[in-house]
Short mmCIF file of C-alpha atoms in Angstrom, two decimals:
data_model
loop_
_atom_site.label_atom_id
_atom_site.label_comp_id
_atom_site.label_asym_id
_atom_site.label_seq_id
_atom_site.Cartn_x
_atom_site.Cartn_y
_atom_site.Cartn_z
CA MET A 1131 -0.23 -0.19 0.19
CA SER A 1132 1.10 3.60 -0.82
CA GLN A 1133 1.38 6.45 1.66
CA GLN A 1134 -1.15 8.49 -0.08
CA GLU A 1135 -3.04 6.19 -0.19
CA LEU A 1136 -2.64 5.13 3.85
CA PHE A 1137 -3.14 8.64 4.25
CA GLY A 1138 -5.93 9.62 2.44
CA ASN A 1139 -7.69 7.05 3.78
CA SER A 1140 -6.53 8.37 7.14
CA ALA A 1141 -7.70 10.86 6.86
CA ALA A 1142 -11.63 10.20 5.35
CA GLU A 1143 -12.49 8.04 9.25
CA PRO A 1144 -11.49 11.69 10.81
CA ARG A 1145 -13.93 13.65 8.47
CA GLY A 1146 -16.82 9.93 9.41
CA ASP A 1147 -16.51 10.25 12.84
CA SER A 1148 -17.74 13.84 12.06
CA ALA A 1149 -20.26 13.57 10.13
CA ALA A 1150 -21.69 11.26 12.14
CA ALA A 1151 -21.92 12.82 15.27
CA ALA A 1152 -23.60 15.89 13.59
CA GLY A 1153 -25.69 13.78 13.34
CA SER A 1154 -25.96 12.21 16.35
CA LYS A 1155 -26.37 16.08 17.98
CA SER A 1156 -29.02 17.09 15.34
CA LYS A 1157 -31.32 14.15 16.17
CA SER A 1158 -30.09 15.10 20.14
CA ARG A 1159 -31.88 18.61 19.16
CA LEU A 1160 -35.35 17.31 17.11
CA GLY A 1161 -35.59 15.25 20.01
CA LEU A 1162 -35.38 18.25 22.11
CA ILE A 1163 -37.73 19.78 20.26
CA VAL A 1164 -40.35 17.70 19.31
CA THR A 1165 -39.88 16.66 23.84
CA GLY A 1166 -40.65 20.28 24.41
CA VAL A 1167 -43.80 20.48 21.97
CA LEU A 1168 -45.36 17.26 23.13
CA GLY A 1169 -45.34 18.66 27.14
CA GLY A 1170 -46.31 21.68 25.13
CA SER A 1171 -49.29 20.66 24.14
CA LEU A 1172 -50.60 18.33 27.41
CA VAL A 1173 -49.24 21.43 29.53
CA ALA A 1174 -52.32 23.75 26.87
CA LEU A 1175 -54.63 20.01 26.92
CA TYR A 1176 -54.79 20.70 30.44
CA ALA A 1177 -54.81 23.66 31.52
CA VAL A 1178 -58.16 23.80 28.19
CA ALA A 1179 -59.51 20.20 29.82
CA THR A 1180 -59.41 20.44 33.95
CA PRO A 1181 -62.70 23.24 34.35
CA PHE A 1182 -64.50 20.58 31.88
CA VAL A 1183 -63.85 17.56 34.04
CA VAL A 1184 -63.58 18.83 37.50
CA PRO A 1185 -67.05 19.95 37.57
CA ALA A 1186 -67.71 16.46 36.87
CA LEU A 1187 -66.51 15.00 39.58
CA ARG A 1188 -68.67 16.91 41.72
CA LYS A 1189 -71.45 15.05 43.64
CA ILE A 1190 -73.76 17.36 42.04
CA CYS A 1191 -73.20 19.58 38.60
CA LEU A 1192 -74.91 20.77 35.07
CA PRO A 1193 -72.82 19.12 32.09
CA PHE A 1194 -72.26 21.58 28.70
CA VAL A 1195 -74.68 19.86 26.80
CA PRO A 1196 -75.79 23.70 24.07
CA ALA A 1197 -78.72 23.93 24.21
CA THR A 1198 -80.36 23.59 20.49
CA THR A 1199 -82.09 26.37 18.61
CA ALA A 1200 -85.60 24.50 19.83
CA GLN A 1201 -85.27 25.35 23.49
CA VAL A 1202 -83.89 28.78 23.13
CA GLU A 1203 -87.25 29.45 21.12
CA ASN A 1204 -89.67 27.34 23.66
CA VAL A 1205 -87.57 29.19 26.29
CA LEU A 1206 -88.32 32.63 24.85
CA THR A 1207 -92.04 31.89 23.36
CA VAL A 1208 -92.73 31.05 27.79
CA LEU A 1209 -91.86 33.90 29.11
CA ARG A 1210 -92.95 36.52 25.99
CA ALA A 1211 -95.09 38.38 27.98
CA ARG A 1212 -92.54 38.54 30.82
CA THR A 1213 -90.07 41.48 31.82
CA GLY A 1214 -87.30 42.51 34.44
CA SER A 1215 -84.73 40.54 35.52
CA LEU A 1216 -83.80 36.83 34.34
CA VAL A 1217 -80.76 34.22 35.33
CA ASP A 1218 -79.71 30.81 33.16
CA ILE A 1219 -77.73 28.05 36.30
CA GLY A 1220 -75.85 26.50 34.37
CA SER A 1221 -75.49 28.84 31.73
CA GLY A 1222 -72.98 27.53 29.27
CA ASP A 1223 -71.17 28.68 25.72
CA GLY A 1224 -74.48 31.78 27.33
CA ARG A 1225 -76.32 31.67 24.37
CA ILE A 1226 -80.01 31.33 26.60
CA VAL A 1227 -79.09 34.60 28.33
CA ILE A 1228 -77.79 36.38 24.83
CA ALA A 1229 -81.19 35.59 23.51
CA ALA A 1230 -82.88 36.74 26.39
CA ALA A 1231 -81.33 39.51 26.04
CA LYS A 1232 -82.11 40.93 22.89
CA ARG A 1233 -85.44 40.28 23.92
CA GLY A 1234 -85.88 42.86 26.42
CA PHE A 1235 -84.26 41.43 29.31
CA GLN A 1236 -81.77 41.93 31.87
CA ALA A 1237 -80.11 38.54 31.96
CA SER A 1238 -77.84 37.07 34.47
CA GLY A 1239 -75.40 33.70 33.67
CA PHE A 1240 -73.59 31.78 36.13
CA GLU A 1241 -71.15 28.85 35.18
CA LEU A 1242 -68.62 27.08 36.98
CA ASN A 1243 -66.33 26.69 34.19
CA PRO A 1244 -64.22 30.11 33.00
CA TRP A 1245 -64.02 29.25 29.86
CA LEU A 1246 -67.31 29.17 29.27
CA VAL A 1247 -67.56 31.96 30.74
CA TRP A 1248 -64.63 34.09 29.48
CA PHE A 1249 -66.11 32.73 26.13
CA SER A 1250 -70.01 34.23 26.98
CA ARG A 1251 -68.75 36.98 27.23
CA TYR A 1252 -67.40 37.26 24.19
CA LYS A 1253 -70.05 36.57 22.37
CA ALA A 1254 -72.75 38.94 24.29
CA TRP A 1255 -70.13 41.92 23.32
CA ARG A 1256 -69.90 40.68 19.77
CA GLU A 1257 -73.38 40.44 20.27
CA GLY A 1258 -73.80 44.34 20.71
CA VAL A 1259 -75.32 42.92 24.54
CA HIS A 1260 -72.80 43.16 27.03
CA CYS A 1261 -74.28 46.11 28.32
CA SER A 1262 -77.84 43.54 29.40
CA THR A 1263 -75.83 40.70 30.05
CA THR A 1264 -73.37 39.66 33.63
CA PHE A 1265 -71.67 35.90 33.23
CA HIS A 1266 -70.36 35.09 36.08
CA ILE A 1267 -68.00 32.26 37.69
CA SER A 1268 -69.97 30.50 40.30
CA ASP A 1269 -71.57 28.09 41.73
CA LEU A 1270 -74.77 27.65 41.79
CA TRP A 1271 -75.24 26.11 45.10
CA LYS A 1272 -73.21 29.22 46.14
CA VAL A 1273 -74.86 31.63 44.65
CA SER A 1274 -79.08 33.25 45.83
CA PHE A 1275 -81.52 33.63 43.06
CA ALA A 1276 -84.06 35.90 44.76
CA GLN A 1277 -82.76 38.98 43.27
CA PHE A 1278 -84.61 37.28 40.19
CA SER A 1279 -87.59 37.32 38.11
CA ASN A 1280 -87.15 34.65 35.99
CA VAL A 1281 -85.35 31.56 36.53
CA VAL A 1282 -84.42 29.41 33.20
CA ILE A 1283 -82.88 25.59 34.74
CA PHE A 1284 -81.29 22.78 31.93
CA GLY A 1285 -80.81 20.34 34.54
CA VAL A 1286 -79.76 16.92 35.56
CA PRO A 1287 -82.65 14.95 37.37
CA GLN A 1288 -79.86 14.33 40.80
CA MET A 1289 -79.81 16.81 41.54
CA MET A 1290 -83.58 18.45 40.77
CA GLU A 1291 -85.12 17.81 43.70
CA GLN A 1292 -82.45 20.04 45.65
CA LEU A 1293 -82.40 22.95 42.96
CA GLU A 1294 -86.55 22.64 44.33
CA LEU A 1295 -86.27 23.18 47.57
CA LYS A 1296 -83.80 26.20 47.34
CA LEU A 1297 -85.78 28.02 44.40
CA MET A 1298 -88.56 27.82 46.80
CA ARG A 1299 -85.65 29.45 49.32
CA GLU A 1300 -85.24 32.36 47.49
CA LEU A 1301 -87.26 33.19 44.76
CA PRO A 1302 -90.03 35.80 45.26
CA CYS A 1303 -93.89 34.62 44.65
CA SER A 1304 -93.57 36.17 41.54
CA SER A 1305 -90.85 34.96 40.10
CA LYS A 1306 -90.54 32.41 36.91
CA VAL A 1307 -89.40 29.31 37.25
CA VAL A 1308 -88.27 27.15 33.26
CA ALA A 1309 -86.55 23.70 33.67
CA CYS A 1310 -85.70 22.48 29.90
CA ARG A 1311 -84.77 18.72 29.74
CA PHE A 1312 -86.08 17.29 32.39
CA PRO A 1313 -89.16 18.51 34.81
CA PHE A 1314 -89.12 18.93 39.09
CA PRO A 1315 -89.66 16.17 40.43
CA THR A 1316 -92.85 17.87 42.66
CA TRP A 1317 -94.48 21.21 40.49
CA VAL A 1318 -96.85 20.96 39.01
CA PRO A 1319 -96.37 22.74 35.76
CA GLU A 1320 -98.58 25.80 34.04
CA ARG A 1321 -97.96 24.72 31.32
CA ILE A 1322 -95.48 22.63 28.64
CA VAL A 1323 -94.45 23.80 25.79
CA GLY A 1324 -92.07 21.79 23.06
CA GLU A 1325 -91.08 17.88 22.33
CA GLY A 1326 -88.45 15.13 23.33
CA ILE A 1327 -85.06 16.98 24.70
CA ASP A 1328 -86.99 20.88 23.50
CA THR A 1329 -89.73 19.79 26.20
CA VAL A 1330 -89.60 23.16 28.80
CA TRP A 1331 -91.64 23.05 32.03
CA VAL A 1332 -93.28 26.59 33.14
CA TYR A 1333 -93.54 26.55 37.55
CA ASP A 1334 -95.17 29.75 39.28
CA ALA A 1335 -93.44 30.38 42.05
CA LYS A 1336 -96.98 31.41 43.73
CA THR A 1337 -98.26 27.94 43.07
CA PHE A 1338 -95.44 26.08 44.08
CA LYS A 1339 -94.55 27.66 47.35
CA SER A 1340 -98.57 27.49 48.01
CA GLN A 1341 -98.66 24.28 47.25
CA GLN A 1342 -94.89 24.10 49.52
CA GLN A 1343 -97.11 25.45 52.45
CA GLN A 1344 -100.19 22.66 52.33
CA GLN A 1345 -98.38 20.26 52.28
CA GLU A 1346 -96.75 21.60 55.89
CA THR A 1347 -99.94 22.22 56.83
CA THR A 1348 -101.20 18.64 56.08
CA ARG A 1349 -98.03 16.63 57.41
CA LYS A 1350 -98.49 19.15 61.60
CA MET A 1351 -102.27 18.30 61.12
CA MET A 1352 -101.40 13.69 60.78
CA PRO A 1353 -99.74 13.36 63.82
CA GLU A 1354 -102.53 15.10 65.64
CA GLN A 1355 -105.71 12.73 63.71
CA GLU A 1356 -103.42 10.05 64.84
CA ASP A 1357 -103.83 11.49 69.01
CA THR A 1358 -107.25 11.88 68.70
#
């Protein structure tokens, strides 16, 4: 073997090692970038999903299921002759509150999910009704609804009995309550509009308060009748 061949081969070997090292560094850098992107995506996903998941872990919660166009129209139909303040309990993306504000109500929404509240505020601003709407990040069980003359609730069956007691204690006799998707268990509705999931039940506070008083009077009289 000639000296040229010998030196030529020995010179080629370091160049190969350098290329391998450069490739290894590139792969390492790419791995760090991919890891960073995935990690950032997981953090962002956690931040967005947490407000949706945490309410579901509560004993009684209001899952976010957007109201249909028919449901919104049915609510507005049964409240057509009403005025004053309105509250949507579990207001979701704000569509009931915004629609009510367009009909002249001073409308408020209470929602536990902050992302939905912020989105609702943006929608109200975009629709031009931000001056007649308010959205609150709050647990419905920690809020008094005594100041509202119209109440809308998209509830779930396991919460309706407890909500009956809360609204009965807090609402004035002049209030109307509109239940969507599920009726209250003991109250007698004065009107029912719609079909299937779009059904709404309308309750008069004066009626269900009177009904409650009659039930309490009956319970008090029963022991006296048994004694006689």
